[in-house]
Short mmCIF file of C-alpha atoms and ligand atoms in Angstrom, two decimals:
data_model
loop_
_atom_site.label_atom_id
_atom_site.label_comp_id
_atom_site.label_asym_id
_atom_site.label_seq_id
_atom_site.Cartn_x
_atom_site.Cartn_y
_atom_site.Cartn_z
CA MET A 990 -14.49 -10.02 28.06
CA ASN A 991 -16.74 -6.97 28.17
CA ILE A 992 -14.81 -3.89 27.09
CA ALA A 993 -16.65 -0.65 26.20
CA ILE A 994 -14.79 1.09 23.43
CA ARG A 995 -15.31 4.86 23.40
CA ARG A 996 -14.25 6.89 20.41
CA PRO A 997 -11.78 9.67 21.96
CA THR A 998 -12.69 13.42 20.92
CA LEU A 999 -11.64 14.30 17.35
CA GLY A 1000 -10.00 17.85 16.64
CA PRO A 1001 -12.10 20.56 15.30
CA ASP A 1002 -10.95 20.31 11.72
CA ALA A 1003 -11.52 16.38 11.69
CA THR A 1004 -14.82 17.27 13.36
CA ALA A 1005 -15.59 19.66 10.47
CA PHE A 1006 -14.61 17.50 7.46
CA LEU A 1007 -16.89 14.49 8.97
CA ALA A 1008 -20.14 16.54 9.35
CA LYS A 1009 -19.95 17.95 5.78
CA GLU A 1010 -21.82 16.08 2.98
CA HIS A 1011 -19.08 14.06 1.22
CA LYS A 1012 -19.19 14.38 -2.56
CA ILE A 1013 -17.00 12.94 -5.31
CA LEU A 1014 -14.35 15.31 -7.48
CA ILE A 1015 -14.99 14.84 -11.02
CA ASP A 1016 -13.60 17.72 -13.51
CA GLY A 1017 -12.68 19.67 -10.43
CA LYS A 1018 -16.30 19.83 -8.97
CA TRP A 1019 -17.72 18.05 -6.05
CA VAL A 1020 -20.81 16.12 -7.08
CA ALA A 1021 -23.22 13.27 -6.14
CA ALA A 1022 -23.02 9.91 -7.53
CA GLN A 1023 -25.26 10.09 -11.12
CA SER A 1024 -27.24 7.35 -9.26
CA GLY A 1025 -27.91 9.20 -6.02
CA GLN A 1026 -26.65 6.28 -3.81
CA THR A 1027 -24.37 6.56 -0.89
CA PHE A 1028 -22.98 4.04 1.38
CA ALA A 1029 -22.16 3.98 5.10
CA VAL A 1030 -18.36 4.35 6.56
CA GLU A 1031 -18.02 2.74 9.72
CA ASP A 1032 -15.36 3.15 12.77
CA PRO A 1033 -14.19 -0.49 12.89
CA ALA A 1034 -13.39 0.26 16.77
CA THR A 1035 -17.06 1.05 17.72
CA GLN A 1036 -19.01 -0.07 14.57
CA GLU A 1037 -20.60 3.36 14.68
CA VAL A 1038 -21.60 4.86 11.19
CA ILE A 1039 -19.43 7.80 10.65
CA GLY A 1040 -20.41 9.13 7.46
CA HIS A 1041 -22.02 8.56 4.12
CA VAL A 1042 -20.30 8.74 0.85
CA PRO A 1043 -21.26 8.39 -2.82
CA ALA A 1044 -21.84 5.05 -4.33
CA GLY A 1045 -20.00 5.66 -7.48
CA ASP A 1046 -20.21 3.41 -10.50
CA LYS A 1047 -19.61 3.01 -14.16
CA ALA A 1048 -21.51 6.38 -15.03
CA ASP A 1049 -19.34 8.30 -12.46
CA ILE A 1050 -16.26 6.68 -13.86
CA ASP A 1051 -17.06 7.37 -17.42
CA LEU A 1052 -17.34 11.21 -16.57
CA ALA A 1053 -14.33 11.10 -14.44
CA VAL A 1054 -12.36 9.53 -17.33
CA LYS A 1055 -13.78 11.76 -19.76
CA ALA A 1056 -12.44 14.75 -17.59
CA ALA A 1057 -9.03 13.46 -16.98
CA ARG A 1058 -8.94 12.78 -21.07
CA ARG A 1059 -9.95 16.38 -21.55
CA ALA A 1060 -7.37 17.60 -18.96
CA PHE A 1061 -4.45 15.26 -20.46
CA GLU A 1062 -5.12 16.58 -24.19
CA SER A 1063 -5.69 19.95 -23.67
CA GLY A 1064 -5.76 23.01 -21.33
CA PRO A 1065 -3.48 24.11 -18.54
CA TRP A 1066 -2.11 20.70 -17.53
CA ALA A 1067 -1.15 19.84 -20.95
CA ARG A 1068 0.74 23.11 -21.35
CA MET A 1069 2.37 23.13 -18.03
CA THR A 1070 6.03 23.46 -17.89
CA PRO A 1071 7.85 20.55 -15.79
CA ARG A 1072 9.07 23.28 -13.51
CA ASP A 1073 5.56 24.53 -12.65
CA ARG A 1074 4.09 20.85 -12.41
CA SER A 1075 6.93 20.20 -10.04
CA ARG A 1076 6.01 23.13 -8.06
CA LEU A 1077 2.40 21.95 -7.69
CA VAL A 1078 3.54 18.58 -6.71
CA TRP A 1079 5.41 19.63 -3.97
CA LYS A 1080 3.03 22.53 -2.72
CA LEU A 1081 0.54 19.38 -2.02
CA GLY A 1082 3.45 17.86 0.02
CA ASP A 1083 3.00 21.12 2.25
CA LEU A 1084 -0.54 21.09 2.40
CA LEU A 1085 -0.52 17.56 3.85
CA GLU A 1086 2.08 18.73 6.27
CA GLN A 1087 0.09 21.54 7.29
CA HIS A 1088 -2.87 19.33 7.89
CA ALA A 1089 -1.23 16.25 9.14
CA ASP A 1090 -2.79 16.10 12.48
CA GLU A 1091 -6.46 16.20 10.94
CA LEU A 1092 -5.56 13.62 8.49
CA ALA A 1093 -4.17 11.14 10.63
CA GLU A 1094 -7.09 11.38 12.85
CA LEU A 1095 -9.28 10.88 9.95
CA GLU A 1096 -7.08 7.97 9.18
CA ALA A 1097 -7.21 6.30 12.71
CA LEU A 1098 -11.00 6.55 12.86
CA ASP A 1099 -11.66 5.15 9.56
CA ASN A 1100 -9.52 2.50 9.14
CA GLY A 1101 -8.75 1.83 13.04
CA LYS A 1102 -4.98 2.18 13.09
CA PRO A 1103 -3.25 3.93 16.33
CA VAL A 1104 -3.34 7.61 15.36
CA THR A 1105 0.60 7.86 16.49
CA ASN A 1106 1.32 5.83 13.63
CA ALA A 1107 -0.60 7.21 11.08
CA ARG A 1108 0.98 10.51 11.69
CA LYS A 1109 4.43 9.46 11.98
CA ASP A 1110 4.15 6.80 9.16
CA ASP A 1111 1.10 7.27 6.88
CA VAL A 1112 0.87 11.00 6.78
CA GLN A 1113 4.73 11.60 6.91
CA GLY A 1114 5.22 9.11 4.43
CA SER A 1115 2.68 10.77 2.25
CA ILE A 1116 4.42 14.05 2.49
CA ASP A 1117 7.61 12.86 1.93
CA MET A 1118 6.31 10.97 -1.36
CA PHE A 1119 5.28 14.57 -2.75
CA HIS A 1120 8.29 16.19 -2.05
CA TYR A 1121 10.53 13.52 -3.46
CA MET A 1122 8.26 12.90 -6.59
CA ALA A 1123 8.62 16.73 -7.27
CA GLY A 1124 11.85 16.67 -7.84
CA TRP A 1125 11.24 13.84 -10.90
CA SER A 1126 9.15 16.41 -13.27
CA THR A 1127 12.10 18.48 -13.93
CA ARG A 1128 14.40 14.73 -14.61
CA LEU A 1129 12.28 13.16 -17.16
CA ASN A 1130 14.92 12.96 -20.09
CA GLY A 1131 15.00 10.84 -23.15
CA GLU A 1132 18.49 9.93 -24.62
CA THR A 1133 20.34 10.31 -27.87
CA ILE A 1134 20.87 7.23 -29.54
CA THR A 1135 24.05 6.20 -31.44
CA VAL A 1136 22.67 4.42 -34.67
CA SER A 1137 24.66 2.34 -37.12
CA LYS A 1138 23.07 3.27 -40.49
CA SER A 1139 25.70 3.79 -43.20
CA ASP A 1140 23.52 5.72 -45.69
CA GLY A 1141 23.93 9.19 -44.62
CA ASN A 1142 23.76 11.02 -41.37
CA TRP A 1143 21.32 10.31 -38.48
CA HIS A 1144 20.04 12.15 -35.48
CA ALA A 1145 17.82 9.77 -33.10
CA TYR A 1146 16.87 10.19 -29.61
CA THR A 1147 14.16 9.20 -27.48
CA LEU A 1148 11.68 11.19 -25.62
CA ARG A 1149 9.89 10.60 -22.21
CA GLU A 1150 6.24 11.46 -22.65
CA PRO A 1151 3.34 10.96 -19.63
CA VAL A 1152 1.39 7.79 -20.47
CA GLY A 1153 -1.79 9.39 -20.43
CA VAL A 1154 -4.91 8.66 -18.39
CA VAL A 1155 -4.18 6.73 -15.25
CA GLY A 1156 -6.71 4.61 -13.55
CA GLN A 1157 -5.72 4.13 -9.61
CA ILE A 1158 -7.47 1.43 -7.57
CA ILE A 1159 -6.07 1.46 -3.74
CA PRO A 1160 -6.59 -0.82 -0.87
CA TRP A 1161 -7.48 -0.19 2.64
CA ASN A 1162 -4.70 -0.77 4.83
CA PHE A 1163 -2.97 2.49 4.16
CA PRO A 1164 -5.63 4.42 2.80
CA LEU A 1165 -3.82 8.13 2.18
CA MET A 1166 -0.34 6.74 1.78
CA MET A 1167 -1.45 4.51 -1.17
CA ALA A 1168 -3.15 7.33 -2.59
CA ALA A 1169 0.30 9.35 -2.40
CA TRP A 1170 2.22 6.32 -3.48
CA LYS A 1171 -0.02 6.48 -6.68
CA LEU A 1172 -0.74 10.21 -7.22
CA ALA A 1173 2.62 11.70 -6.65
CA PRO A 1174 4.84 9.84 -9.46
CA ALA A 1175 1.56 10.12 -11.91
CA LEU A 1176 1.56 13.80 -11.30
CA ALA A 1177 4.94 14.33 -11.63
CA ALA A 1178 5.10 12.73 -14.65
CA GLY A 1179 2.25 14.79 -16.11
CA CYS A 1180 -0.59 12.10 -16.39
CA THR A 1181 -4.04 12.58 -15.52
CA ILE A 1182 -5.79 10.65 -12.93
CA VAL A 1183 -9.18 8.90 -12.11
CA LEU A 1184 -8.51 7.57 -8.26
CA LYS A 1185 -10.65 4.72 -6.45
CA PRO A 1186 -10.35 4.80 -2.64
CA ALA A 1187 -11.40 1.21 -0.98
CA GLU A 1188 -15.20 1.62 0.11
CA GLN A 1189 -13.77 0.54 3.85
CA THR A 1190 -11.61 3.62 3.83
CA PRO A 1191 -12.70 6.49 1.63
CA LEU A 1192 -12.30 9.66 3.95
CA SER A 1193 -8.90 10.49 3.90
CA ALA A 1194 -8.86 10.48 0.08
CA LEU A 1195 -11.84 12.75 0.13
CA ARG A 1196 -9.99 15.38 2.41
CA PHE A 1197 -7.15 14.87 -0.01
CA GLY A 1198 -8.88 15.67 -3.01
CA GLU A 1199 -10.06 19.04 -1.23
CA LEU A 1200 -6.15 19.56 -0.54
CA ILE A 1201 -5.37 18.76 -4.41
CA VAL A 1202 -8.28 21.41 -5.43
CA GLU A 1203 -6.33 24.15 -2.86
CA ALA A 1204 -2.98 23.47 -4.35
CA GLY A 1205 -4.36 25.00 -7.63
CA PHE A 1206 -4.38 21.31 -9.69
CA PRO A 1207 -6.51 22.30 -13.01
CA ALA A 1208 -9.86 20.87 -13.08
CA GLY A 1209 -10.04 17.06 -14.46
CA VAL A 1210 -6.25 16.51 -13.34
CA VAL A 1211 -7.40 14.38 -10.52
CA ASN A 1212 -10.78 12.78 -10.22
CA ILE A 1213 -11.68 10.66 -7.18
CA VAL A 1214 -14.73 8.33 -7.32
CA THR A 1215 -15.55 6.46 -4.20
CA GLY A 1216 -17.55 3.35 -4.78
CA PHE A 1217 -17.33 -0.44 -4.70
CA GLY A 1218 -14.63 -2.42 -6.23
CA GLU A 1219 -17.32 -4.70 -8.52
CA THR A 1220 -18.77 -1.49 -9.87
CA ALA A 1221 -16.64 1.34 -9.79
CA GLY A 1222 -13.41 -0.68 -9.63
CA ALA A 1223 -14.37 -3.02 -12.33
CA ALA A 1224 -15.48 -0.18 -14.86
CA LEU A 1225 -12.07 1.79 -14.31
CA SER A 1226 -10.12 -1.14 -15.02
CA GLU A 1227 -11.84 -2.24 -18.20
CA HIS A 1228 -12.48 1.54 -19.24
CA PRO A 1229 -11.38 1.43 -23.09
CA ASP A 1230 -10.12 5.21 -22.55
CA VAL A 1231 -7.84 4.45 -19.64
CA ASP A 1232 -4.34 4.15 -20.65
CA LYS A 1233 -2.90 2.46 -17.34
CA VAL A 1234 -4.24 0.94 -14.28
CA ALA A 1235 -2.27 1.02 -11.35
CA PHE A 1236 -3.81 -1.46 -8.36
CA THR A 1237 -2.70 -2.40 -4.87
CA GLY A 1238 -4.83 -5.10 -3.20
CA SER A 1239 -5.43 -8.62 -3.07
CA THR A 1240 -3.70 -11.18 -5.68
CA GLU A 1241 -7.18 -12.45 -6.34
CA VAL A 1242 -8.29 -9.11 -7.40
CA GLY A 1243 -4.95 -8.15 -9.14
CA LYS A 1244 -5.99 -11.16 -11.64
CA LEU A 1245 -9.18 -10.11 -12.29
CA ILE A 1246 -7.72 -6.27 -13.05
CA VAL A 1247 -5.24 -7.91 -15.57
CA LYS A 1248 -8.12 -9.65 -17.58
CA ALA A 1249 -10.39 -6.26 -17.28
CA ALA A 1250 -7.06 -4.33 -18.94
CA ALA A 1251 -6.85 -6.95 -21.75
CA GLY A 1252 -9.82 -5.14 -23.63
CA ASN A 1253 -7.56 -2.35 -24.67
CA LEU A 1254 -4.24 -3.71 -23.62
CA LYS A 1255 -3.90 -0.79 -21.02
CA ARG A 1256 -0.57 -0.93 -19.03
CA VAL A 1257 -0.65 -2.39 -15.85
CA SER A 1258 0.94 -2.27 -12.56
CA LEU A 1259 0.13 -4.54 -9.50
CA GLU A 1260 1.35 -4.54 -5.73
CA LEU A 1261 -0.50 -7.39 -4.40
CA GLY A 1262 -0.20 -10.00 -1.80
CA GLY A 1263 2.69 -11.49 0.40
CA LYS A 1264 3.65 -14.32 2.93
CA SER A 1265 6.98 -12.48 4.02
CA PRO A 1266 9.51 -14.66 5.98
CA ALA A 1267 11.53 -13.04 9.00
CA ILE A 1268 14.79 -15.40 9.25
CA VAL A 1269 16.35 -15.02 12.68
CA PHE A 1270 19.75 -16.58 12.71
CA PRO A 1271 21.44 -17.34 16.07
CA ASP A 1272 24.06 -14.99 15.82
CA ALA A 1273 21.47 -12.03 15.82
CA ASP A 1274 21.15 -9.35 18.48
CA LEU A 1275 18.09 -11.22 19.62
CA ASP A 1276 16.83 -8.13 21.63
CA VAL A 1277 16.68 -6.35 18.38
CA ALA A 1278 15.56 -9.51 16.30
CA ILE A 1279 12.66 -9.96 18.94
CA ALA A 1280 11.12 -6.57 18.96
CA GLY A 1281 11.62 -6.53 15.14
CA THR A 1282 9.78 -9.40 14.00
CA ALA A 1283 7.06 -8.60 16.47
CA ASP A 1284 6.69 -5.28 15.21
CA ALA A 1285 7.00 -6.99 11.69
CA ILE A 1286 3.80 -8.79 11.98
CA PHE A 1287 1.77 -6.46 14.49
CA TYR A 1288 2.45 -3.05 13.05
CA ASN A 1289 -0.98 -1.95 11.36
CA GLN A 1290 -2.82 -5.09 13.12
CA GLY A 1291 -1.02 -7.40 10.78
CA GLN A 1292 -2.59 -5.61 7.66
CA CYS A 1293 0.50 -4.76 5.52
CA CYS A 1294 1.15 -7.02 2.37
CA THR A 1295 4.91 -6.98 3.62
CA ALA A 1296 4.08 -8.31 7.13
CA GLY A 1297 6.52 -10.95 8.46
CA SER A 1298 4.08 -13.49 8.78
CA ARG A 1299 6.15 -16.59 8.52
CA LEU A 1300 9.05 -16.27 11.27
CA PHE A 1301 11.93 -18.80 11.13
CA ALA A 1302 14.10 -19.25 14.22
CA HIS A 1303 17.07 -21.47 14.09
CA LYS A 1304 16.38 -24.25 16.50
CA SER A 1305 19.13 -23.24 19.04
CA ILE A 1306 17.29 -20.00 19.72
CA TYR A 1307 13.73 -20.96 18.57
CA ASP A 1308 12.45 -21.24 22.10
CA LYS A 1309 13.99 -17.74 23.17
CA VAL A 1310 12.50 -16.16 19.94
CA VAL A 1311 8.67 -17.53 20.37
CA GLU A 1312 9.13 -16.47 24.18
CA GLY A 1313 10.45 -13.06 23.18
CA VAL A 1314 7.65 -12.61 20.57
CA ALA A 1315 4.93 -13.68 22.67
CA ALA A 1316 6.18 -11.12 25.54
CA GLU A 1317 6.06 -8.44 23.04
CA ALA A 1318 2.34 -9.48 22.05
CA LYS A 1319 1.54 -9.05 25.82
CA LYS A 1320 2.64 -5.86 25.75
CA VAL A 1321 0.49 -4.50 23.29
CA ARG A 1322 -2.05 -1.74 24.18
CA ILE A 1323 -5.46 -2.31 22.38
CA GLY A 1324 -7.88 -0.01 22.11
CA HIS A 1325 -9.31 2.69 20.10
CA GLY A 1326 -6.93 4.21 17.31
CA LEU A 1327 -7.56 7.60 18.24
CA ASP A 1328 -6.05 7.20 21.74
CA PRO A 1329 -2.73 7.98 21.48
CA LYS A 1330 -1.50 5.37 23.86
CA VAL A 1331 -2.89 2.53 21.75
CA ASN A 1332 -0.75 0.75 19.55
CA LEU A 1333 -3.03 -2.19 18.19
CA GLY A 1334 -6.53 -0.92 16.80
CA PRO A 1335 -9.06 -2.99 15.25
CA LEU A 1336 -9.17 -4.84 12.02
CA VAL A 1337 -10.54 -2.75 9.41
CA SER A 1338 -13.92 -4.26 8.69
CA LYS A 1339 -16.57 -7.43 9.83
CA GLU A 1340 -14.90 -9.38 6.68
CA GLN A 1341 -11.63 -9.17 7.74
CA HIS A 1342 -12.43 -9.92 11.21
CA ASP A 1343 -14.24 -13.16 9.93
CA ARG A 1344 -11.45 -14.09 7.56
CA VAL A 1345 -8.69 -13.87 10.56
CA THR A 1346 -10.81 -15.49 13.34
CA GLY A 1347 -11.41 -18.19 10.64
CA PHE A 1348 -7.70 -18.50 10.18
CA LEU A 1349 -7.03 -19.09 13.87
CA GLU A 1350 -9.67 -21.74 13.99
CA SER A 1351 -7.93 -23.40 11.21
CA GLY A 1352 -4.29 -22.81 12.76
CA ARG A 1353 -5.68 -24.69 15.85
CA LYS A 1354 -7.55 -27.35 13.84
CA GLU A 1355 -4.55 -28.16 11.90
CA GLY A 1356 -2.07 -28.59 15.34
CA ALA A 1357 -0.71 -25.21 15.82
CA GLU A 1358 0.25 -24.27 19.11
CA VAL A 1359 -1.43 -21.08 20.32
CA VAL A 1360 1.67 -19.37 22.37
CA THR A 1361 -0.59 -16.39 23.27
CA GLY A 1362 -3.67 -14.57 21.68
CA GLY A 1363 -5.90 -16.63 19.31
CA LYS A 1364 -8.94 -14.91 20.49
CA VAL A 1365 -11.16 -12.05 19.43
CA HIS A 1366 -10.81 -8.96 21.91
CA GLY A 1367 -13.94 -7.71 23.56
CA ASN A 1368 -17.41 -8.09 22.34
CA GLN A 1369 -17.33 -4.61 20.18
CA GLY A 1370 -15.78 -3.74 17.17
CA TYR A 1371 -13.37 -5.64 15.15
CA PHE A 1372 -10.50 -6.52 17.60
CA VAL A 1373 -8.16 -9.43 17.41
CA GLU A 1374 -5.56 -10.39 20.08
CA PRO A 1375 -2.10 -10.26 18.66
CA THR A 1376 -1.42 -13.86 18.35
CA VAL A 1377 1.77 -16.10 18.17
CA LEU A 1378 1.41 -19.92 16.51
CA ALA A 1379 4.38 -22.08 17.08
CA LYS A 1380 5.06 -25.48 15.99
CA THR A 1381 3.69 -24.49 12.53
CA ASN A 1382 4.63 -26.12 9.16
CA ARG A 1383 4.55 -25.45 5.42
CA ASP A 1384 1.44 -27.57 4.65
CA MET A 1385 -0.86 -25.54 7.31
CA ARG A 1386 -3.36 -23.22 5.70
CA VAL A 1387 -2.11 -20.37 8.27
CA VAL A 1388 1.31 -20.55 6.66
CA ARG A 1389 0.38 -20.93 3.24
CA ASN A 1390 -2.30 -17.94 2.89
CA GLU A 1391 -1.87 -14.50 3.52
CA ILE A 1392 -3.92 -13.80 6.94
CA PHE A 1393 -3.84 -10.07 6.96
CA GLY A 1394 -4.04 -9.77 10.76
CA PRO A 1395 -1.89 -9.93 13.65
CA VAL A 1396 -1.04 -13.47 13.65
CA VAL A 1397 2.72 -14.78 13.10
CA CYS A 1398 3.48 -18.65 12.08
CA VAL A 1399 6.75 -19.66 13.76
CA GLN A 1400 8.78 -22.67 12.21
CA ALA A 1401 12.35 -23.52 13.59
CA TYR A 1402 14.99 -24.62 10.96
CA ASP A 1403 18.06 -26.54 11.97
CA ASP A 1404 20.21 -25.85 8.59
CA ASP A 1405 23.09 -24.01 8.23
CA ASP A 1406 23.53 -23.99 4.57
CA LEU A 1407 21.94 -20.82 2.75
CA ASP A 1408 20.73 -22.40 0.06
CA ALA A 1409 18.33 -24.78 2.25
CA VAL A 1410 17.33 -21.46 4.28
CA ALA A 1411 16.25 -19.66 0.98
CA LYS A 1412 14.62 -22.80 -0.01
CA PHE A 1413 12.08 -22.67 2.74
CA ALA A 1414 11.81 -18.71 2.66
CA ASN A 1415 11.12 -18.94 -1.04
CA ASP A 1416 8.37 -21.86 -0.35
CA THR A 1417 5.56 -19.36 -1.41
CA GLU A 1418 3.59 -18.45 -4.39
CA TYR A 1419 4.29 -14.68 -3.22
CA GLY A 1420 7.84 -12.67 -3.11
CA LEU A 1421 7.24 -9.16 -1.76
CA GLN A 1422 9.65 -8.95 1.16
CA ALA A 1423 11.89 -10.87 3.37
CA SER A 1424 13.85 -10.08 6.51
CA ILE A 1425 17.35 -11.34 7.73
CA TRP A 1426 18.28 -11.04 11.09
CA THR A 1427 22.08 -11.68 11.95
CA ARG A 1428 25.45 -9.75 12.69
CA ASN A 1429 27.05 -11.61 9.64
CA LEU A 1430 27.33 -9.13 7.02
CA LYS A 1431 28.33 -12.05 4.26
CA VAL A 1432 25.40 -14.25 5.59
CA ALA A 1433 23.05 -11.37 5.27
CA HIS A 1434 24.24 -10.12 1.78
CA LEU A 1435 24.50 -13.79 0.33
CA LEU A 1436 20.96 -14.77 1.51
CA ALA A 1437 19.64 -11.43 0.28
CA ARG A 1438 20.68 -12.66 -3.30
CA LYS A 1439 18.88 -16.09 -2.97
CA ILE A 1440 15.50 -15.13 -2.02
CA LYS A 1441 12.87 -14.22 -4.39
CA ALA A 1442 11.24 -11.08 -3.20
CA GLY A 1443 11.56 -7.70 -4.49
CA THR A 1444 12.43 -6.12 -1.23
CA ILE A 1445 15.10 -7.53 1.21
CA CYS A 1446 15.48 -5.85 4.79
CA ILE A 1447 18.15 -6.60 6.99
CA ASN A 1448 17.66 -6.12 10.62
CA THR A 1449 14.64 -4.39 9.99
CA HIS A 1450 11.25 -5.09 8.54
CA ASN A 1451 8.51 -3.23 6.46
CA PHE A 1452 11.05 -0.82 5.71
CA GLY A 1453 9.81 1.90 3.11
CA ASP A 1454 11.52 5.08 1.53
CA PRO A 1455 9.96 7.12 -1.30
CA ALA A 1456 13.79 6.39 -3.12
CA TRP A 1457 13.42 2.78 -2.44
CA PRO A 1458 11.87 0.60 -5.27
CA PHE A 1459 9.00 -1.46 -3.75
CA GLY A 1460 7.14 -4.10 -5.46
CA GLY A 1461 7.05 -7.93 -5.80
CA TYR A 1462 8.53 -11.22 -7.54
CA LYS A 1463 5.83 -14.05 -8.44
CA GLN A 1464 2.46 -13.69 -7.43
CA SER A 1465 3.26 -10.43 -5.12
CA GLY A 1466 2.91 -8.39 -8.30
CA TRP A 1467 4.31 -6.59 -11.73
CA GLY A 1468 6.35 -3.55 -11.45
CA ARG A 1469 7.65 -1.30 -8.64
CA GLU A 1470 6.65 1.93 -7.05
CA MET A 1471 8.76 4.64 -5.57
CA GLY A 1472 12.33 5.23 -6.49
CA LYS A 1473 13.26 6.19 -10.30
CA GLU A 1474 11.74 2.76 -11.48
CA VAL A 1475 8.24 4.12 -10.73
CA MET A 1476 8.84 6.50 -13.58
CA GLU A 1477 8.84 3.84 -16.20
CA HIS A 1478 5.17 3.11 -15.25
CA TYR A 1479 3.69 6.69 -15.71
CA THR A 1480 5.61 7.57 -19.03
CA GLU A 1481 6.07 5.90 -22.36
CA VAL A 1482 9.39 6.13 -24.49
CA LYS A 1483 9.13 7.81 -27.96
CA SER A 1484 12.08 7.01 -30.47
CA VAL A 1485 12.63 9.45 -33.18
CA ALA A 1486 15.12 9.24 -35.91
CA ALA A 1487 15.78 11.70 -38.42
CA LYS A 1488 17.65 11.64 -41.72
CA LEU A 1489 19.89 14.83 -41.84
CA VAL A 1490 19.18 15.74 -45.68
P1 ADP B 1228 -9.17 -6.48 0.21
O1 ADP B 1228 -9.62 -8.10 -0.24
O2 ADP B 1228 -8.07 -6.81 0.82
O3 ADP B 1228 -10.17 -5.70 0.53
P2 ADP B 1228 -9.29 -5.94 -2.55
O4 ADP B 1228 -8.33 -6.22 -3.48
O5 ADP B 1228 -10.60 -6.51 -2.35
O6 ADP B 1228 -8.79 -5.93 -1.13
O7 ADP B 1228 -9.61 -4.31 -2.86
C1 ADP B 1228 -8.46 -3.43 -3.10
C2 ADP B 1228 -9.08 -2.44 -3.88
O8 ADP B 1228 -9.66 -3.26 -5.22
C3 ADP B 1228 -10.40 -1.56 -3.22
O9 ADP B 1228 -10.54 -0.49 -3.68
C4 ADP B 1228 -11.40 -2.64 -4.10
O10 ADP B 1228 -12.70 -1.58 -4.00
C5 ADP B 1228 -10.91 -2.78 -5.36
N1 ADP B 1228 -11.68 -3.85 -6.21
C6 ADP B 1228 -12.34 -5.10 -5.41
N2 ADP B 1228 -12.93 -5.65 -6.46
C7 ADP B 1228 -12.32 -5.15 -7.45
C8 ADP B 1228 -12.81 -5.62 -9.07
N3 ADP B 1228 -13.51 -6.74 -9.34
N4 ADP B 1228 -12.26 -4.80 -9.87
C9 ADP B 1228 -11.69 -3.62 -9.86
N5 ADP B 1228 -11.25 -3.32 -8.34
C10 ADP B 1228 -11.67 -3.76 -7.31
#
């Protein structure tokens, strides 16, 4: 099919930002990379170059870490009261809100995602994260501890202190929101940060950096270095003066981060891949379940670590579910993400496009039935049709591997025993999310306990909220983001014992 993709016009603010010479943020100043090198940023819908950003590497990471260390140890940030820190974090949420449309446009342009989703999910989720986390600054308390020493009087207590300089490495699927998930709690705790955005999608982080400066965070508190994973990312994860690294991305790179962090035993938190099951029971509201499980895989072009990529339908409703999800796939409007009518944009890059089309080929070869989709869309940009693969089984590559595209593998099950259902849901090396579609509360909550995943959704999928801890079991990661749990990552507990003499 020959489909010409045109980029819709951007608003004046996003246009003005794009026209700028992009720099990296180190110690409160916008500077070029030490090497002077830059790399091109592409619109994945048209393959046009939309800008160049500095190719930061080890030298820039070094400068950024030094600035973060200075800001952590001395100066206004180190002395700031929790109340004033809270105000700054809240203010950054307000600034995101004031520039919400512009940020949504930049996100749609750079990542390819539909601008309406970018506004209501990515940008709104980022605003909400700052407003929620602002409250934690003034709630990071230690405890008094009852000790059992018999030799005199003791007063023992704990302090909760910021962990220090934090390296944050984020992916391209939700560029702004991943920056917000990482930055908001770290700032609330009083840490200082070196953030490395993904090379595919650096633009919104740089605009975000301008808002961080505008909000009034002291120099060096947040440093943003654009660059590649193998250079800037690797330098940050192995840096001896970084106290903690927080990473979201592939399981493969997560394992490299763990190795790199071993040098100085920095703290590590990881939010990695998934192959999430969506399980539809015969008693589910099928309209809700069909629309919901279709959205679970097609949302964000399937580029979600939580994507409901393994769909299990009871054999009594299997045909209806397959037909229903395929009908949803056919309704999807594909096009440039900046077009507000579009709800499926391109994949983020040629690399992803090659990966997903490779899996489509492999699914066919292994005998999966292509009910709908299965092909690239058009001959420009990185579009792939939303695809339903039926008659799949546990041994197929498409079922075992994270595809990270709009491709769902449907399997029928005929077991009514919940342990058996949990067994096939758990038949994966991942454990990030699962969704259960039923009207039976007992089934829903008993199965929720049996599934080995960090997040369970009942009659919904891809749920998220700043107060809801998020993270994975097994190879989906270490630790939890959001909620009160995330504060564990960004604080150290210090125990103090005093003999009252
Ligand atoms: P994907 O494979 O989906 O592109 P990655 O896990 O490769 O996801 O990328 C997520 C983030 O990790 C990006 O910011 C990327 O630059 C970074 N990254 C990639 N390789 C490394 C590495 N060896 N060390 C540190 N960071 C890396």
